[in-house]
GROMACS .gro file of C-alpha atoms in nm:
model
  369
    1MET     CA    1   7.437  -6.100 -12.047
    2LYS     CA    2   7.519  -5.965 -11.700
    3GLY     CA    3   7.491  -5.612 -11.840
    4ILE     CA    4   7.141  -5.680 -11.975
    5ARG     CA    5   7.034  -5.827 -11.638
    6PHE     CA    6   7.166  -5.517 -11.457
    7ILE     CA    7   6.972  -5.284 -11.689
    8LEU     CA    8   6.651  -5.484 -11.642
    9LEU     CA    9   6.701  -5.477 -11.263
   10CYS     CA   10   6.738  -5.097 -11.271
   11VAL     CA   11   6.418  -5.063 -11.476
   12LEU     CA   12   6.225  -5.282 -11.233
   13ILE     CA   13   6.351  -5.089 -10.930
   14SER     CA   14   6.259  -4.761 -11.096
   15ALA     CA   15   5.910  -4.887 -11.182
   16CYS     CA   16   5.849  -4.994 -10.822
   17ARG     CA   17   5.930  -4.656 -10.670
   18PRO     CA   18   5.633  -4.456 -10.532
   19VAL     CA   19   5.487  -4.220 -10.789
   20ALA     CA   20   5.553  -3.919 -10.564
   21GLU     CA   21   5.929  -3.973 -10.594
   22SER     CA   22   5.926  -3.974 -10.971
   23VAL     CA   23   5.699  -3.673 -11.032
   24GLU     CA   24   5.830  -3.321 -10.980
   25THR     CA   25   5.600  -3.067 -10.820
   26ALA     CA   26   5.474  -2.825 -11.086
   27PRO     CA   27   5.573  -2.462 -11.025
   28PRO     CA   28   5.285  -2.228 -10.934
   29ALA     CA   29   5.101  -2.076 -11.229
   30LYS     CA   30   5.220  -1.729 -11.325
   31PHE     CA   31   4.991  -1.428 -11.307
   32HIS     CA   32   4.946  -1.205 -11.610
   33GLY     CA   33   4.794  -0.863 -11.670
   34LYS     CA   34   4.664  -0.606 -11.425
   35ALA     CA   35   4.517  -0.689 -11.089
   36GLN     CA   36   4.139  -0.671 -11.087
   37ASN     CA   37   4.133  -0.659 -10.707
   38VAL     CA   38   4.388  -0.522 -10.458
   39ILE     CA   39   4.385  -0.605 -10.088
   40LEU     CA   40   4.630  -0.395  -9.888
   41MET     CA   41   4.692  -0.539  -9.541
   42ILE     CA   42   4.867  -0.317  -9.287
   43GLY     CA   43   4.998  -0.456  -8.962
   44ASP     CA   44   5.032  -0.133  -8.768
   45GLY     CA   45   5.364  -0.139  -8.580
   46MET     CA   46   5.457  -0.477  -8.735
   47GLY     CA   47   5.832  -0.500  -8.776
   48ILE     CA   48   6.050  -0.805  -8.833
   49SER     CA   49   6.061  -0.880  -8.459
   50GLN     CA   50   5.682  -0.871  -8.423
   51ILE     CA   51   5.654  -1.115  -8.713
   52THR     CA   52   5.925  -1.336  -8.564
   53ALA     CA   53   5.758  -1.340  -8.222
   54GLY     CA   54   5.430  -1.440  -8.382
   55MET     CA   55   5.600  -1.710  -8.589
   56TYR     CA   56   5.787  -1.868  -8.297
   57SER     CA   57   5.467  -1.860  -8.090
   58ASN     CA   58   5.274  -2.032  -8.370
   59TYR     CA   59   5.471  -2.355  -8.419
   60ASN     CA   60   5.736  -2.178  -8.630
   61ARG     CA   61   5.493  -2.109  -8.916
   62LEU     CA   62   5.298  -1.812  -9.048
   63ASN     CA   63   5.076  -1.769  -9.354
   64LEU     CA   64   5.305  -1.481  -9.449
   65GLU     CA   65   5.551  -1.745  -9.565
   66ARG     CA   66   5.318  -1.826  -9.855
   67CYS     CA   67   5.406  -1.495 -10.022
   68PRO     CA   68   5.674  -1.545 -10.290
   69VAL     CA   69   5.782  -1.180 -10.300
   70VAL     CA   70   5.941  -0.992 -10.011
   71GLY     CA   71   6.075  -0.637  -9.994
   72LEU     CA   72   6.166  -0.364  -9.745
   73ILE     CA   73   6.042  -0.006  -9.720
   74LYS     CA   74   6.193   0.309  -9.573
   75THR     CA   75   5.940   0.457  -9.335
   76HIS     CA   76   6.060   0.811  -9.258
   77SER     CA   77   5.812   1.096  -9.296
   78ALA     CA   78   5.869   1.445  -9.437
   79SER     CA   79   5.913   1.585  -9.087
   80ASP     CA   80   6.083   1.308  -8.890
   81LEU     CA   81   6.308   1.006  -8.932
   82VAL     CA   82   6.062   0.822  -8.706
   83THR     CA   83   5.719   0.837  -8.868
   84ASP     CA   84   5.377   0.810  -8.712
   85SER     CA   85   5.081   0.614  -8.849
   86ALA     CA   86   4.921   0.918  -9.008
   87ALA     CA   87   5.222   1.010  -9.223
   88GLY     CA   88   5.300   0.643  -9.290
   89ALA     CA   89   4.948   0.561  -9.407
   90THR     CA   90   4.923   0.884  -9.609
   91ALA     CA   91   5.238   0.774  -9.795
   92PHE     CA   92   5.067   0.445  -9.885
   93ALA     CA   93   4.738   0.613  -9.971
   94THR     CA   94   4.862   0.911 -10.176
   95GLY     CA   95   5.224   0.850 -10.274
   96LYS     CA   96   5.333   1.164 -10.089
   97LYS     CA   97   5.565   1.204  -9.790
   98THR     CA   98   5.407   1.430  -9.533
   99TYR     CA   99   5.454   1.548  -9.175
  100ASN     CA  100   5.367   1.339  -8.871
  101GLY     CA  101   5.000   1.375  -8.786
  102ALA     CA  102   4.884   1.462  -9.138
  103ILE     CA  103   4.578   1.283  -9.277
  104GLY     CA  104   4.555   1.261  -9.657
  105VAL     CA  105   4.736   1.592  -9.713
  106ASP     CA  106   5.089   1.670  -9.828
  107ALA     CA  107   5.356   1.856  -9.633
  108ASP     CA  108   5.189   2.186  -9.729
  109THR     CA  109   4.850   2.060  -9.600
  110ILE     CA  110   4.713   2.035  -9.955
  111PRO     CA  111   4.463   1.744  -9.988
  112GLN     CA  112   4.586   1.461 -10.211
  113PRO     CA  113   4.370   1.201 -10.390
  114THR     CA  114   4.396   0.861 -10.227
  115ILE     CA  115   4.413   0.517 -10.385
  116LEU     CA  116   4.071   0.439 -10.236
  117GLU     CA  117   3.917   0.753 -10.385
  118MET     CA  118   4.077   0.683 -10.723
  119ALA     CA  119   3.947   0.325 -10.722
  120SER     CA  120   3.597   0.449 -10.635
  121VAL     CA  121   3.601   0.703 -10.921
  122ALA     CA  122   3.715   0.427 -11.158
  123GLY     CA  123   3.406   0.222 -11.067
  124LEU     CA  124   3.568  -0.030 -10.835
  125ALA     CA  125   3.407  -0.130 -10.507
  126THR     CA  126   3.597  -0.009 -10.200
  127GLY     CA  127   3.618  -0.101  -9.834
  128MET     CA  128   3.816  -0.078  -9.511
  129ILE     CA  129   3.818  -0.313  -9.211
  130VAL     CA  130   4.022  -0.231  -8.900
  131THR     CA  131   4.062  -0.327  -8.535
  132SER     CA  132   4.094   0.037  -8.426
  133GLU     CA  133   3.849   0.323  -8.459
  134ILE     CA  134   3.761   0.371  -8.827
  135THR     CA  135   3.859   0.737  -8.771
  136HIS     CA  136   4.206   0.638  -8.643
  137ALA     CA  137   4.514   0.756  -8.831
  138THR     CA  138   4.564   0.465  -9.071
  139PRO     CA  139   4.210   0.420  -9.207
  140ALA     CA  140   4.151   0.797  -9.196
  141SER     CA  141   4.445   0.854  -9.432
  142PHE     CA  142   4.270   0.660  -9.710
  143ILE     CA  143   3.945   0.858  -9.704
  144ALA     CA  144   3.990   1.188  -9.517
  145HIS     CA  145   4.189   1.508  -9.568
  146GLN     CA  146   4.270   1.686  -9.242
  147PRO     CA  147   4.580   1.862  -9.106
  148ASP     CA  148   4.578   1.673  -8.776
  149ARG     CA  149   4.496   1.313  -8.688
  150LYS     CA  150   4.337   1.432  -8.362
  151MET     CA  151   4.049   1.588  -8.559
  152THR     CA  152   3.847   1.267  -8.546
  153GLU     CA  153   3.505   1.431  -8.578
  154GLU     CA  154   3.618   1.616  -8.891
  155ILE     CA  155   3.762   1.288  -9.020
  156ALA     CA  156   3.424   1.120  -8.962
  157SER     CA  157   3.255   1.397  -9.162
  158ASP     CA  158   3.488   1.321  -9.453
  159PHE     CA  159   3.333   0.973  -9.478
  160LEU     CA  160   3.029   1.148  -9.627
  161LYS     CA  161   3.239   1.285  -9.913
  162THR     CA  162   3.370   0.957 -10.061
  163ASP     CA  163   3.157   0.668 -10.183
  164ILE     CA  164   3.327   0.390  -9.987
  165ASP     CA  165   3.105   0.083 -10.010
  166LEU     CA  166   3.189  -0.084  -9.680
  167PHE     CA  167   3.367   0.011  -9.360
  168ILE     CA  168   3.400  -0.188  -9.040
  169GLY     CA  169   3.570  -0.071  -8.721
  170GLY     CA  170   3.527   0.117  -8.396
  171GLY     CA  171   3.470   0.489  -8.350
  172GLN     CA  172   3.091   0.506  -8.358
  173ASN     CA  173   3.095   0.802  -8.118
  174ASP     CA  174   3.274   1.019  -8.376
  175PHE     CA  175   2.968   0.980  -8.598
  176GLU     CA  176   2.686   0.979  -8.346
  177LYS     CA  177   2.791   1.134  -8.012
  178ARG     CA  178   2.981   1.438  -8.125
  179LYS     CA  179   3.080   1.758  -7.950
  180ASP     CA  180   2.912   1.959  -8.226
  181GLY     CA  181   2.581   1.781  -8.163
  182LEU     CA  182   2.554   1.646  -8.518
  183ASN     CA  183   2.452   1.289  -8.591
  184LEU     CA  184   2.621   1.172  -8.911
  185PHE     CA  185   2.402   0.865  -8.927
  186TYR     CA  186   2.138   1.076  -9.101
  187GLY     CA  187   2.386   1.173  -9.373
  188LEU     CA  188   2.510   0.818  -9.410
  189ARG     CA  189   2.158   0.686  -9.457
  190GLU     CA  190   2.090   0.955  -9.719
  191LYS     CA  191   2.399   0.829  -9.904
  192GLY     CA  192   2.264   0.475  -9.913
  193TYR     CA  193   2.424   0.315  -9.608
  194ILE     CA  194   2.274   0.048  -9.388
  195ILE     CA  195   2.417   0.104  -9.039
  196TYR     CA  196   2.478  -0.172  -8.787
  197ASN     CA  197   2.688  -0.212  -8.474
  198GLU     CA  198   2.837  -0.502  -8.279
  199THR     CA  199   2.502  -0.591  -8.122
  200THR     CA  200   2.410  -0.754  -8.454
  201PRO     CA  201   2.646  -1.038  -8.556
  202LEU     CA  202   2.791  -1.010  -8.905
  203HIS     CA  203   2.623  -1.332  -9.015
  204ASP     CA  204   2.283  -1.182  -8.923
  205LEU     CA  205   2.319  -0.866  -9.133
  206ARG     CA  206   2.048  -0.796  -9.388
  207ILE     CA  207   2.168  -0.562  -9.661
  208PRO     CA  208   1.927  -0.476  -9.943
  209PRO     CA  209   2.072  -0.486 -10.296
  210GLY     CA  210   2.268  -0.175 -10.386
  211LYS     CA  211   2.305  -0.055 -10.028
  212LYS     CA  212   2.640   0.024  -9.866
  213LEU     CA  213   2.743  -0.091  -9.519
  214ALA     CA  214   2.872   0.094  -9.213
  215TYR     CA  215   2.936  -0.150  -8.928
  216PHE     CA  216   3.063  -0.019  -8.595
  217THR     CA  217   3.240  -0.261  -8.362
  218ALA     CA  218   3.273  -0.021  -8.067
  219GLY     CA  219   3.190   0.330  -7.956
  220ASP     CA  220   3.559   0.407  -7.925
  221LYS     CA  221   3.851   0.164  -7.959
  222PRO     CA  222   3.759  -0.205  -7.997
  223LEU     CA  223   3.888  -0.445  -7.733
  224PRO     CA  224   4.225  -0.617  -7.776
  225LYS     CA  225   4.216  -0.973  -7.904
  226TYR     CA  226   4.322  -1.113  -7.566
  227GLN     CA  227   4.024  -0.939  -7.401
  228GLY     CA  228   3.769  -1.099  -7.633
  229ARG     CA  229   3.765  -0.911  -7.965
  230ASP     CA  230   3.703  -1.169  -8.237
  231TYR     CA  231   3.545  -1.003  -8.540
  232LEU     CA  232   3.840  -0.950  -8.777
  233PRO     CA  233   3.855  -1.292  -8.953
  234GLU     CA  234   3.479  -1.303  -9.006
  235ALA     CA  235   3.465  -0.937  -9.108
  236VAL     CA  236   3.735  -0.977  -9.372
  237ALA     CA  237   3.569  -1.288  -9.519
  238PHE     CA  238   3.239  -1.097  -9.522
  239GLY     CA  239   3.401  -0.790  -9.677
  240ILE     CA  240   3.567  -0.982  -9.959
  241ASP     CA  241   3.240  -1.152 -10.049
  242PHE     CA  242   3.048  -0.821 -10.029
  243LEU     CA  243   3.292  -0.623 -10.245
  244ASP     CA  244   3.355  -0.905 -10.494
  245LYS     CA  245   2.984  -0.910 -10.578
  246ARG     CA  246   2.944  -0.533 -10.586
  247SER     CA  247   3.136  -0.438 -10.902
  248ASP     CA  248   3.243  -0.637 -11.206
  249LYS     CA  249   3.540  -0.398 -11.238
  250GLY     CA  250   3.696  -0.527 -10.917
  251PHE     CA  251   3.761  -0.386 -10.572
  252PHE     CA  252   4.014  -0.221 -10.341
  253MET     CA  253   4.013  -0.311  -9.974
  254MET     CA  254   4.241  -0.201  -9.690
  255VAL     CA  255   4.262  -0.428  -9.385
  256GLU     CA  256   4.449  -0.312  -9.074
  257GLY     CA  257   4.568  -0.521  -8.781
  258SER     CA  258   4.568  -0.201  -8.579
  259GLN     CA  259   4.652  -0.326  -8.233
  260ILE     CA  260   4.990  -0.486  -8.302
  261ASP     CA  261   5.101  -0.125  -8.261
  262MET     CA  262   4.914  -0.083  -7.934
  263GLY     CA  263   5.087  -0.389  -7.791
  264GLY     CA  264   5.418  -0.229  -7.884
  265HIS     CA  265   5.328   0.099  -7.715
  266ALA     CA  266   5.236  -0.099  -7.403
  267ASN     CA  267   5.566  -0.295  -7.422
  268ASN     CA  268   5.353  -0.608  -7.390
  269SER     CA  269   5.485  -0.894  -7.600
  270ASP     CA  270   5.185  -1.120  -7.522
  271TYR     CA  271   4.955  -0.845  -7.655
  272ILE     CA  272   5.169  -0.819  -7.971
  273VAL     CA  273   5.175  -1.194  -8.029
  274SER     CA  274   4.797  -1.240  -7.990
  275GLU     CA  275   4.733  -0.959  -8.240
  276MET     CA  276   5.002  -1.086  -8.477
  277ILE     CA  277   4.866  -1.441  -8.484
  278GLU     CA  278   4.511  -1.319  -8.550
  279PHE     CA  279   4.637  -1.090  -8.827
  280ASP     CA  280   4.821  -1.385  -8.981
  281GLU     CA  281   4.505  -1.595  -8.963
  282VAL     CA  282   4.332  -1.327  -9.169
  283ILE     CA  283   4.626  -1.317  -9.409
  284GLY     CA  284   4.569  -1.689  -9.465
  285LYS     CA  285   4.204  -1.634  -9.555
  286VAL     CA  286   4.293  -1.351  -9.794
  287LEU     CA  287   4.563  -1.560  -9.964
  288ASP     CA  288   4.317  -1.849 -10.000
  289PHE     CA  289   4.081  -1.614 -10.184
  290ALA     CA  290   4.359  -1.472 -10.401
  291GLU     CA  291   4.488  -1.818 -10.489
  292ALA     CA  292   4.144  -1.929 -10.606
  293ASP     CA  293   4.058  -1.598 -10.776
  294ARG     CA  294   4.387  -1.551 -10.969
  295HIS     CA  295   4.310  -1.180 -11.031
  296THR     CA  296   4.378  -1.045 -10.680
  297LEU     CA  297   4.699  -0.873 -10.570
  298VAL     CA  298   4.767  -0.896 -10.197
  299ILE     CA  299   5.018  -0.663 -10.031
  300ILE     CA  300   5.105  -0.703  -9.663
  301THR     CA  301   5.319  -0.443  -9.490
  302ALA     CA  302   5.348  -0.206  -9.194
  303ASP     CA  303   5.354   0.169  -9.150
  304HIS     CA  304   5.641   0.145  -8.899
  305GLU     CA  305   5.780  -0.068  -8.616
  306THR     CA  306   5.664   0.001  -8.261
  307GLY     CA  307   5.851  -0.064  -7.938
  308GLY     CA  308   6.197  -0.156  -8.064
  309LEU     CA  309   6.117  -0.518  -7.981
  310GLY     CA  310   6.405  -0.763  -7.937
  311ILE     CA  311   6.392  -1.141  -7.890
  312ASN     CA  312   6.688  -1.228  -7.674
  313ALA     CA  313   6.910  -1.517  -7.565
  314GLY     CA  314   6.735  -1.771  -7.348
  315SER     CA  315   6.422  -1.771  -7.564
  316ALA     CA  316   6.258  -2.092  -7.682
  317MET     CA  317   6.010  -2.158  -7.961
  318ARG     CA  318   5.697  -2.096  -7.750
  319GLN     CA  319   5.513  -1.777  -7.659
  320ASP     CA  320   5.558  -1.813  -7.284
  321LEU     CA  321   5.930  -1.883  -7.331
  322LEU     CA  322   6.020  -1.579  -7.544
  323LYS     CA  323   6.263  -1.348  -7.367
  324THR     CA  324   6.176  -1.003  -7.503
  325ARG     CA  325   6.294  -0.649  -7.439
  326PHE     CA  326   6.184  -0.311  -7.573
  327THR     CA  327   6.394  -0.004  -7.646
  328THR     CA  328   6.105   0.244  -7.646
  329SER     CA  329   5.732   0.281  -7.589
  330GLY     CA  330   5.709   0.471  -7.918
  331HIS     CA  331   5.790   0.402  -8.281
  332THR     CA  332   6.131   0.333  -8.434
  333ALA     CA  333   6.294   0.418  -8.768
  334GLN     CA  334   6.350   0.056  -8.870
  335MET     CA  335   6.271  -0.047  -9.226
  336VAL     CA  336   5.970  -0.278  -9.232
  337PRO     CA  337   5.891  -0.569  -9.464
  338VAL     CA  338   5.654  -0.592  -9.759
  339PHE     CA  339   5.506  -0.925  -9.870
  340ALA     CA  340   5.319  -0.964 -10.199
  341TYR     CA  341   5.118  -1.231 -10.381
  342GLY     CA  342   4.929  -1.222 -10.712
  343PRO     CA  343   4.942  -1.029 -11.040
  344GLY     CA  344   5.200  -0.751 -11.013
  345ALA     CA  345   5.358  -0.894 -10.697
  346GLU     CA  346   5.708  -0.898 -10.843
  347ALA     CA  347   5.714  -0.516 -10.839
  348PHE     CA  348   5.718  -0.519 -10.458
  349ALA     CA  349   6.061  -0.684 -10.424
  350GLY     CA  350   6.364  -0.475 -10.329
  351ILE     CA  351   6.423  -0.176 -10.102
  352TYR     CA  352   6.230   0.145 -10.164
  353GLU     CA  353   6.043   0.437 -10.007
  354ASN     CA  354   5.702   0.376  -9.850
  355THR     CA  355   5.546   0.610 -10.110
  356GLU     CA  356   5.624   0.350 -10.378
  357ILE     CA  357   5.353   0.124 -10.237
  358PHE     CA  358   5.100   0.371 -10.380
  359TYR     CA  359   5.257   0.387 -10.725
  360LYS     CA  360   5.303   0.011 -10.749
  361MET     CA  361   4.935  -0.045 -10.659
  362VAL     CA  362   4.824   0.218 -10.911
  363LYS     CA  363   5.027   0.052 -11.185
  364ALA     CA  364   4.908  -0.298 -11.096
  365MET     CA  365   4.542  -0.186 -11.112
  366GLY     CA  366   4.581   0.026 -11.425
  367LEU     CA  367   4.463   0.343 -11.250
  368HIS     CA  368   4.568   0.694 -11.344
  369PRO     CA  369   4.693   0.914 -11.058
   0.00000   0.00000   0.00000
């Protein structure tokens, strides 16, 4: 009899427990098939220490932590153990190692097709959004083919040769106020672009159906975040909506948090942290879209680490209490992380060359290099 009473008591206790304790959280749904959309997010100069500084300055949390797949890439170029942004981005864009300073060409200066160009040919919508000049090394490597990153006017001219649907960034002077006297705005308009600059807020843009968008955020380099630049989150949300509606075949978009690198060159940890936290805010918006869409692959990585940043003893979990030191005002040869979410994300785990980012994206999208 006592045994029966004990069993009944256990049943009653179990029944009275809160439902949350008795229900296991369902694992996230698995993704299947190729990615319809790919969003490649590049934190220029963003190594592990830059991420860590941003995390500890942001209540010990970043949206990056939502990515279930993490890897590491080797960043060396064909010419140097320490790469620059041009060679690093060209590796992502073309799958080829090249020399420092090269834009969309291999080590023999032969132009190579980029992932953005391939996506455009396949009928996907394409776009780039950056916090540097749009003619700067990283974005240039996805659309231009020049032997030297310093050839920014020639890089701007290459924008007339590829049907990119949307680009947002600084560098308006490379298109309009050129040493050769040309005004590329005429050519852009002939190719179907509506052209705006920062004097018109993004939410006030009027883009007729079928038109492409060129939006310039500065004549040269946009301001740092801590000096008032604030367009990146809104621009990325706008860009996703614009490209998602443009082609039923999907889209490819590259987003660059360009000025994490500039904070590293300046050996300014506050500059780095402000850029890192904004970039992570944008990562959160992109992951929200991918989670709802279920057909979008998100890859977040860096071309290299900048500054040799260290977070040292005596630091506390607050931005103004981080004790940081730098080993250089240039780049380093450190491996940098890769984070991935969505269909095909599992391929980005492990340790591999930076060129593999290209081939993994191509495979995930079902393109043919």
